[in-house]
mmCIF file with all atom_site columns, C-alpha atoms in Angstrom:
data_model
loop_
_atom_site.group_PDB
_atom_site.id
_atom_site.type_symbol
_atom_site.label_atom_id
_atom_site.label_alt_id
_atom_site.label_comp_id
_atom_site.label_asym_id
_atom_site.label_entity_id
_atom_site.label_seq_id
_atom_site.pdbx_PDB_ins_code
_atom_site.Cartn_x
_atom_site.Cartn_y
_atom_site.Cartn_z
_atom_site.occupancy
_atom_site.B_iso_or_equiv
_atom_site.pdbx_formal_charge
_atom_site.auth_seq_id
_atom_site.auth_comp_id
_atom_site.auth_asym_id
_atom_site.auth_atom_id
_atom_site.pdbx_PDB_model_num
ATOM 1   C CA . UNK A 1 1   ? 0.000   0.000   0.000   1.00 73.00 ? 258 UNK A CA 1
ATOM 2   C CA . UNK A 1 2   ? 1.225   3.468   -0.739  1.00 83.00 ? 259 UNK A CA 1
ATOM 3   C CA . UNK A 1 3   ? -0.324  6.781   0.209   1.00 90.00 ? 260 UNK A CA 1
ATOM 4   C CA . UNK A 1 4   ? -0.074  9.787   -2.047  1.00 91.00 ? 261 UNK A CA 1
ATOM 5   C CA . UNK A 1 5   ? 2.057   12.694  -0.899  1.00 94.00 ? 262 UNK A CA 1
ATOM 6   C CA . UNK A 1 6   ? -1.213  14.619  -0.494  1.00 95.00 ? 263 UNK A CA 1
ATOM 7   C CA . UNK A 1 7   ? -2.395  12.268  2.263   1.00 96.00 ? 264 UNK A CA 1
ATOM 8   C CA . UNK A 1 8   ? 1.084   12.122  3.796   1.00 96.00 ? 265 UNK A CA 1
ATOM 9   C CA . UNK A 1 9   ? 1.334   15.917  3.935   1.00 96.00 ? 266 UNK A CA 1
ATOM 10  C CA . UNK A 1 10  ? -2.220  16.214  5.261   1.00 97.00 ? 267 UNK A CA 1
ATOM 11  C CA . UNK A 1 11  ? -1.306  13.940  8.159   1.00 97.00 ? 268 UNK A CA 1
ATOM 12  C CA . UNK A 1 12  ? 1.941   15.845  8.738   1.00 96.00 ? 269 UNK A CA 1
ATOM 13  C CA . UNK A 1 13  ? 0.085   19.169  8.893   1.00 97.00 ? 270 UNK A CA 1
ATOM 14  C CA . UNK A 1 14  ? -2.363  17.759  11.433  1.00 98.00 ? 271 UNK A CA 1
ATOM 15  C CA . UNK A 1 15  ? 0.474   16.339  13.550  1.00 96.00 ? 272 UNK A CA 1
ATOM 16  C CA . UNK A 1 16  ? 2.271   19.685  13.436  1.00 95.00 ? 273 UNK A CA 1
ATOM 17  C CA . UNK A 1 17  ? -0.840  21.566  14.519  1.00 96.00 ? 274 UNK A CA 1
ATOM 18  C CA . UNK A 1 18  ? -1.670  19.024  17.223  1.00 96.00 ? 275 UNK A CA 1
ATOM 19  C CA . UNK A 1 19  ? 1.825   19.336  18.699  1.00 93.00 ? 276 UNK A CA 1
ATOM 20  C CA . UNK A 1 20  ? 1.354   23.064  19.284  1.00 91.00 ? 277 UNK A CA 1
ATOM 21  C CA . UNK A 1 21  ? -0.651  25.056  21.786  1.00 88.00 ? 278 UNK A CA 1
ATOM 22  C CA . UNK A 1 22  ? -4.131  25.496  20.289  1.00 86.00 ? 279 UNK A CA 1
ATOM 23  C CA . UNK A 1 23  ? -4.292  29.128  21.413  1.00 88.00 ? 280 UNK A CA 1
ATOM 24  C CA . UNK A 1 24  ? -1.419  29.861  18.994  1.00 89.00 ? 281 UNK A CA 1
ATOM 25  C CA . UNK A 1 25  ? -2.179  30.084  15.287  1.00 95.00 ? 282 UNK A CA 1
ATOM 26  C CA . UNK A 1 26  ? 0.160   28.505  12.768  1.00 95.00 ? 283 UNK A CA 1
ATOM 27  C CA . UNK A 1 27  ? 0.725   29.547  9.171   1.00 94.00 ? 284 UNK A CA 1
ATOM 28  C CA . UNK A 1 28  ? 1.727   28.100  5.806   1.00 94.00 ? 285 UNK A CA 1
ATOM 29  C CA . UNK A 1 29  ? 5.203   29.653  5.917   1.00 92.00 ? 286 UNK A CA 1
ATOM 30  C CA . UNK A 1 30  ? 6.266   27.984  9.162   1.00 92.00 ? 287 UNK A CA 1
ATOM 31  C CA . UNK A 1 31  ? 4.921   24.561  8.200   1.00 94.00 ? 288 UNK A CA 1
ATOM 32  C CA . UNK A 1 32  ? 6.481   24.870  4.761   1.00 94.00 ? 289 UNK A CA 1
ATOM 33  C CA . UNK A 1 33  ? 9.849   25.645  6.321   1.00 91.00 ? 290 UNK A CA 1
ATOM 34  C CA . UNK A 1 34  ? 9.688   22.848  8.886   1.00 92.00 ? 291 UNK A CA 1
ATOM 35  C CA . UNK A 1 35  ? 8.739   20.136  6.404   1.00 93.00 ? 292 UNK A CA 1
ATOM 36  C CA . UNK A 1 36  ? 10.546  21.684  3.403   1.00 91.00 ? 293 UNK A CA 1
ATOM 37  C CA . UNK A 1 37  ? 7.344   21.571  1.342   1.00 93.00 ? 294 UNK A CA 1
ATOM 38  C CA . UNK A 1 38  ? 5.992   23.868  -1.337  1.00 94.00 ? 295 UNK A CA 1
ATOM 39  C CA . UNK A 1 39  ? 3.834   26.691  0.050   1.00 95.00 ? 296 UNK A CA 1
ATOM 40  C CA . UNK A 1 40  ? 1.430   26.333  -2.894  1.00 94.00 ? 297 UNK A CA 1
ATOM 41  C CA . UNK A 1 41  ? 0.947   22.618  -2.256  1.00 94.00 ? 298 UNK A CA 1
ATOM 42  C CA . UNK A 1 42  ? 0.462   23.249  1.457   1.00 96.00 ? 299 UNK A CA 1
ATOM 43  C CA . UNK A 1 43  ? -2.133  25.948  0.768   1.00 95.00 ? 300 UNK A CA 1
ATOM 44  C CA . UNK A 1 44  ? -4.231  23.403  -1.138  1.00 96.00 ? 301 UNK A CA 1
ATOM 45  C CA . UNK A 1 45  ? -3.894  20.881  1.679   1.00 97.00 ? 302 UNK A CA 1
ATOM 46  C CA . UNK A 1 46  ? -4.764  23.379  4.420   1.00 97.00 ? 303 UNK A CA 1
ATOM 47  C CA . UNK A 1 47  ? -7.719  24.654  2.396   1.00 96.00 ? 304 UNK A CA 1
ATOM 48  C CA . UNK A 1 48  ? -9.011  21.091  1.946   1.00 97.00 ? 305 UNK A CA 1
ATOM 49  C CA . UNK A 1 49  ? -8.479  20.211  5.625   1.00 98.00 ? 306 UNK A CA 1
ATOM 50  C CA . UNK A 1 50  ? -10.464 23.343  6.470   1.00 97.00 ? 307 UNK A CA 1
ATOM 51  C CA . UNK A 1 51  ? -13.303 22.336  4.132   1.00 97.00 ? 308 UNK A CA 1
ATOM 52  C CA . UNK A 1 52  ? -13.323 18.889  5.734   1.00 97.00 ? 309 UNK A CA 1
ATOM 53  C CA . UNK A 1 53  ? -13.633 20.478  9.194   1.00 97.00 ? 310 UNK A CA 1
ATOM 54  C CA . UNK A 1 54  ? -10.260 19.460  10.627  1.00 98.00 ? 311 UNK A CA 1
ATOM 55  C CA . UNK A 1 55  ? -8.688  22.917  10.574  1.00 97.00 ? 312 UNK A CA 1
ATOM 56  C CA . UNK A 1 56  ? -10.121 26.232  11.683  1.00 96.00 ? 313 UNK A CA 1
ATOM 57  C CA . UNK A 1 57  ? -8.880  29.195  9.658   1.00 93.00 ? 314 UNK A CA 1
ATOM 58  C CA . UNK A 1 58  ? -8.752  32.713  11.070  1.00 91.00 ? 315 UNK A CA 1
ATOM 59  C CA . UNK A 1 59  ? -8.382  35.460  8.491   1.00 88.00 ? 316 UNK A CA 1
ATOM 60  C CA . UNK A 1 60  ? -6.757  38.831  8.921   1.00 86.00 ? 317 UNK A CA 1
ATOM 61  C CA . UNK A 1 61  ? -3.397  40.361  9.662   1.00 85.00 ? 318 UNK A CA 1
ATOM 62  C CA . UNK A 1 62  ? -2.718  38.111  12.640  1.00 84.00 ? 319 UNK A CA 1
ATOM 63  C CA . UNK A 1 63  ? -4.562  35.190  11.115  1.00 89.00 ? 320 UNK A CA 1
ATOM 64  C CA . UNK A 1 64  ? -3.552  31.617  10.682  1.00 93.00 ? 321 UNK A CA 1
ATOM 65  C CA . UNK A 1 65  ? -5.028  28.249  11.444  1.00 96.00 ? 322 UNK A CA 1
ATOM 66  C CA . UNK A 1 66  ? -5.256  25.567  14.122  1.00 96.00 ? 323 UNK A CA 1
ATOM 67  C CA . UNK A 1 67  ? -7.045  22.309  14.686  1.00 97.00 ? 324 UNK A CA 1
ATOM 68  C CA . UNK A 1 68  ? -10.824 22.606  14.670  1.00 97.00 ? 325 UNK A CA 1
ATOM 69  C CA . UNK A 1 69  ? -11.255 19.602  16.964  1.00 96.00 ? 326 UNK A CA 1
ATOM 70  C CA . UNK A 1 70  ? -9.195  17.754  19.559  1.00 96.00 ? 327 UNK A CA 1
ATOM 71  C CA . UNK A 1 71  ? -6.491  15.432  18.152  1.00 97.00 ? 328 UNK A CA 1
ATOM 72  C CA . UNK A 1 72  ? -8.237  12.441  19.765  1.00 97.00 ? 329 UNK A CA 1
ATOM 73  C CA . UNK A 1 73  ? -11.257 13.098  17.533  1.00 97.00 ? 330 UNK A CA 1
ATOM 74  C CA . UNK A 1 74  ? -9.297  13.089  14.261  1.00 98.00 ? 331 UNK A CA 1
ATOM 75  C CA . UNK A 1 75  ? -9.233  9.532   12.958  1.00 98.00 ? 332 UNK A CA 1
ATOM 76  C CA . UNK A 1 76  ? -6.315  8.642   10.701  1.00 98.00 ? 333 UNK A CA 1
ATOM 77  C CA . UNK A 1 77  ? -8.271  6.130   8.599   1.00 97.00 ? 334 UNK A CA 1
ATOM 78  C CA . UNK A 1 78  ? -10.917 8.769   7.950   1.00 97.00 ? 335 UNK A CA 1
ATOM 79  C CA . UNK A 1 79  ? -8.286  11.304  6.894   1.00 97.00 ? 336 UNK A CA 1
ATOM 80  C CA . UNK A 1 80  ? -6.739  8.834   4.478   1.00 97.00 ? 337 UNK A CA 1
ATOM 81  C CA . UNK A 1 81  ? -10.114 7.949   2.966   1.00 95.00 ? 338 UNK A CA 1
ATOM 82  C CA . UNK A 1 82  ? -10.911 11.650  2.476   1.00 96.00 ? 339 UNK A CA 1
ATOM 83  C CA . UNK A 1 83  ? -7.533  12.685  1.068   1.00 96.00 ? 340 UNK A CA 1
ATOM 84  C CA . UNK A 1 84  ? -6.744  9.779   -1.241  1.00 91.00 ? 341 UNK A CA 1
ATOM 85  C CA . UNK A 1 85  ? -8.044  10.262  -4.757  1.00 85.00 ? 342 UNK A CA 1
ATOM 86  C CA . UNK A 1 86  ? -8.700  6.571   -5.279  1.00 81.00 ? 343 UNK A CA 1
ATOM 87  C CA . UNK A 1 87  ? -7.734  3.159   -3.974  1.00 76.00 ? 344 UNK A CA 1
ATOM 88  C CA . UNK A 1 88  ? -7.157  1.454   -7.305  1.00 71.00 ? 345 UNK A CA 1
ATOM 89  C CA . UNK A 1 89  ? -4.411  -0.932  -6.297  1.00 68.00 ? 346 UNK A CA 1
ATOM 90  C CA . UNK A 1 90  ? -4.593  -2.707  -9.626  1.00 68.00 ? 347 UNK A CA 1
ATOM 91  C CA . UNK A 1 91  ? -6.306  -2.103  -12.924 1.00 69.00 ? 348 UNK A CA 1
ATOM 92  C CA . UNK A 1 92  ? -9.272  -4.373  -12.172 1.00 66.00 ? 349 UNK A CA 1
ATOM 93  C CA . UNK A 1 93  ? -10.354 -2.086  -9.296  1.00 68.00 ? 350 UNK A CA 1
ATOM 94  C CA . UNK A 1 94  ? -11.397 0.464   -11.916 1.00 68.00 ? 351 UNK A CA 1
ATOM 95  C CA . UNK A 1 95  ? -14.809 0.277   -13.573 1.00 66.00 ? 352 UNK A CA 1
ATOM 96  C CA . UNK A 1 96  ? -13.304 0.158   -17.029 1.00 67.00 ? 353 UNK A CA 1
ATOM 97  C CA . UNK A 1 97  ? -10.139 -1.893  -16.571 1.00 66.00 ? 354 UNK A CA 1
ATOM 98  C CA . UNK A 1 98  ? -8.540  -3.652  -19.509 1.00 75.00 ? 355 UNK A CA 1
ATOM 99  C CA . UNK A 1 99  ? -7.366  -6.841  -17.838 1.00 77.00 ? 356 UNK A CA 1
ATOM 100 C CA . UNK A 1 100 ? -8.647  -9.781  -19.842 1.00 79.00 ? 357 UNK A CA 1
ATOM 101 C CA . UNK A 1 101 ? -8.840  -12.174 -16.861 1.00 81.00 ? 358 UNK A CA 1
ATOM 102 C CA . UNK A 1 102 ? -10.713 -9.741  -14.627 1.00 77.00 ? 359 UNK A CA 1
ATOM 103 C CA . UNK A 1 103 ? -14.074 -11.567 -14.910 1.00 78.00 ? 360 UNK A CA 1
ATOM 104 C CA . UNK A 1 104 ? -12.565 -14.823 -13.594 1.00 83.00 ? 361 UNK A CA 1
ATOM 105 C CA . UNK A 1 105 ? -9.652  -13.588 -11.464 1.00 81.00 ? 362 UNK A CA 1
ATOM 106 C CA . UNK A 1 106 ? -9.671  -13.797 -7.677  1.00 84.00 ? 363 UNK A CA 1
ATOM 107 C CA . UNK A 1 107 ? -6.548  -11.675 -7.155  1.00 85.00 ? 364 UNK A CA 1
ATOM 108 C CA . UNK A 1 108 ? -8.695  -8.541  -6.878  1.00 81.00 ? 365 UNK A CA 1
ATOM 109 C CA . UNK A 1 109 ? -10.564 -10.080 -3.922  1.00 85.00 ? 366 UNK A CA 1
ATOM 110 C CA . UNK A 1 110 ? -7.309  -10.764 -2.060  1.00 88.00 ? 367 UNK A CA 1
ATOM 111 C CA . UNK A 1 111 ? -6.079  -7.243  -2.773  1.00 87.00 ? 368 UNK A CA 1
ATOM 112 C CA . UNK A 1 112 ? -9.409  -5.771  -1.707  1.00 86.00 ? 369 UNK A CA 1
ATOM 113 C CA . UNK A 1 113 ? -9.132  -7.689  1.580   1.00 91.00 ? 370 UNK A CA 1
ATOM 114 C CA . UNK A 1 114 ? -5.617  -6.305  2.030   1.00 91.00 ? 371 UNK A CA 1
ATOM 115 C CA . UNK A 1 115 ? -6.870  -2.772  1.387   1.00 91.00 ? 372 UNK A CA 1
ATOM 116 C CA . UNK A 1 116 ? -9.684  -3.240  3.915   1.00 93.00 ? 373 UNK A CA 1
ATOM 117 C CA . UNK A 1 117 ? -7.193  -4.529  6.493   1.00 95.00 ? 374 UNK A CA 1
ATOM 118 C CA . UNK A 1 118 ? -4.877  -1.568  5.816   1.00 94.00 ? 375 UNK A CA 1
ATOM 119 C CA . UNK A 1 119 ? -7.683  0.921   6.405   1.00 95.00 ? 376 UNK A CA 1
ATOM 120 C CA . UNK A 1 120 ? -8.956  -0.968  9.461   1.00 97.00 ? 377 UNK A CA 1
ATOM 121 C CA . UNK A 1 121 ? -5.525  -0.623  11.055  1.00 97.00 ? 378 UNK A CA 1
ATOM 122 C CA . UNK A 1 122 ? -5.474  3.112   10.331  1.00 97.00 ? 379 UNK A CA 1
ATOM 123 C CA . UNK A 1 123 ? -8.974  3.378   11.830  1.00 98.00 ? 380 UNK A CA 1
ATOM 124 C CA . UNK A 1 124 ? -7.476  2.329   15.172  1.00 98.00 ? 381 UNK A CA 1
ATOM 125 C CA . UNK A 1 125 ? -5.420  5.525   15.388  1.00 98.00 ? 382 UNK A CA 1
ATOM 126 C CA . UNK A 1 126 ? -6.113  9.195   15.926  1.00 98.00 ? 383 UNK A CA 1
ATOM 127 C CA . UNK A 1 127 ? -3.770  12.150  15.558  1.00 97.00 ? 384 UNK A CA 1
ATOM 128 C CA . UNK A 1 128 ? -3.464  12.094  19.365  1.00 96.00 ? 385 UNK A CA 1
ATOM 129 C CA . UNK A 1 129 ? -1.623  8.778   19.082  1.00 96.00 ? 386 UNK A CA 1
ATOM 130 C CA . UNK A 1 130 ? 1.107   10.470  17.070  1.00 95.00 ? 387 UNK A CA 1
ATOM 131 C CA . UNK A 1 131 ? 1.687   13.348  19.460  1.00 93.00 ? 388 UNK A CA 1
ATOM 132 C CA . UNK A 1 132 ? 2.234   11.308  22.604  1.00 88.00 ? 389 UNK A CA 1
ATOM 133 C CA . UNK A 1 133 ? 5.794   12.648  22.365  1.00 86.00 ? 390 UNK A CA 1
ATOM 134 C CA . UNK A 1 134 ? 4.412   16.197  22.000  1.00 81.00 ? 391 UNK A CA 1
ATOM 135 C CA . UNK A 1 135 ? 7.249   17.852  23.919  1.00 81.00 ? 392 UNK A CA 1
ATOM 136 C CA . UNK A 1 136 ? 9.879   16.171  21.735  1.00 86.00 ? 393 UNK A CA 1
ATOM 137 C CA . UNK A 1 137 ? 7.965   16.967  18.539  1.00 85.00 ? 394 UNK A CA 1
ATOM 138 C CA . UNK A 1 138 ? 7.583   20.633  19.482  1.00 80.00 ? 395 UNK A CA 1
ATOM 139 C CA . UNK A 1 139 ? 11.266  20.894  20.418  1.00 82.00 ? 396 UNK A CA 1
ATOM 140 C CA . UNK A 1 140 ? 12.236  19.287  17.120  1.00 82.00 ? 397 UNK A CA 1
ATOM 141 C CA . UNK A 1 141 ? 9.984   21.575  15.081  1.00 83.00 ? 398 UNK A CA 1
ATOM 142 C CA . UNK A 1 142 ? 11.370  24.594  16.953  1.00 79.00 ? 399 UNK A CA 1
ATOM 143 C CA . UNK A 1 143 ? 14.973  23.497  16.346  1.00 81.00 ? 400 UNK A CA 1
ATOM 144 C CA . UNK A 1 144 ? 14.294  23.076  12.614  1.00 76.00 ? 401 UNK A CA 1
ATOM 145 C CA . UNK A 1 145 ? 12.746  26.568  12.477  1.00 69.00 ? 402 UNK A CA 1
ATOM 146 C CA . UNK A 1 146 ? 15.707  28.083  14.384  1.00 70.00 ? 403 UNK A CA 1
ATOM 147 C CA . UNK A 1 147 ? 18.172  26.317  12.095  1.00 68.00 ? 404 UNK A CA 1
ATOM 148 C CA . UNK A 1 148 ? 16.354  27.642  9.022   1.00 65.00 ? 405 UNK A CA 1
ATOM 149 C CA . UNK A 1 149 ? 16.273  31.172  10.470  1.00 64.00 ? 406 UNK A CA 1
ATOM 150 C CA . UNK A 1 150 ? 20.023  30.958  11.139  1.00 62.00 ? 407 UNK A CA 1
ATOM 151 C CA . UNK A 1 151 ? 20.778  29.962  7.540   1.00 60.00 ? 408 UNK A CA 1
ATOM 152 C CA . UNK A 1 152 ? 18.605  32.746  6.090   1.00 54.00 ? 409 UNK A CA 1
ATOM 153 C CA . UNK A 1 153 ? 20.964  35.465  7.356   1.00 48.00 ? 410 UNK A CA 1
#
């Protein structure tokens, strides 16, 4: 199984936000710098996470965003289902696949079972599970930001 970078980055953004004090707003620039990701790509992800109700966006000069719900209420399996474009592991998962043995092949059933198991495992986790080391995460994020600020001069 492989997740798209879109789902990966969505999860990373949520982990970043969950590791910070929710009274503090974060912004695209700081997350972009920490993860070394494109600001444009991150803007799309943050916008989508806001539409899905995971991020609250505050506009204005001192604006930014933060989690819209507690990390324990953000299910990882749900995030993956909502951020992955499709789960076509093989051609026969598509409605109009070209595989000639598709009508009599049982491989797709085994792969579908594997996909279900993959998602069931992710359903057992919330973002809170990935910030149990919140102090270490925050310190690491802060050190990356300080390092980047030191190299900008």
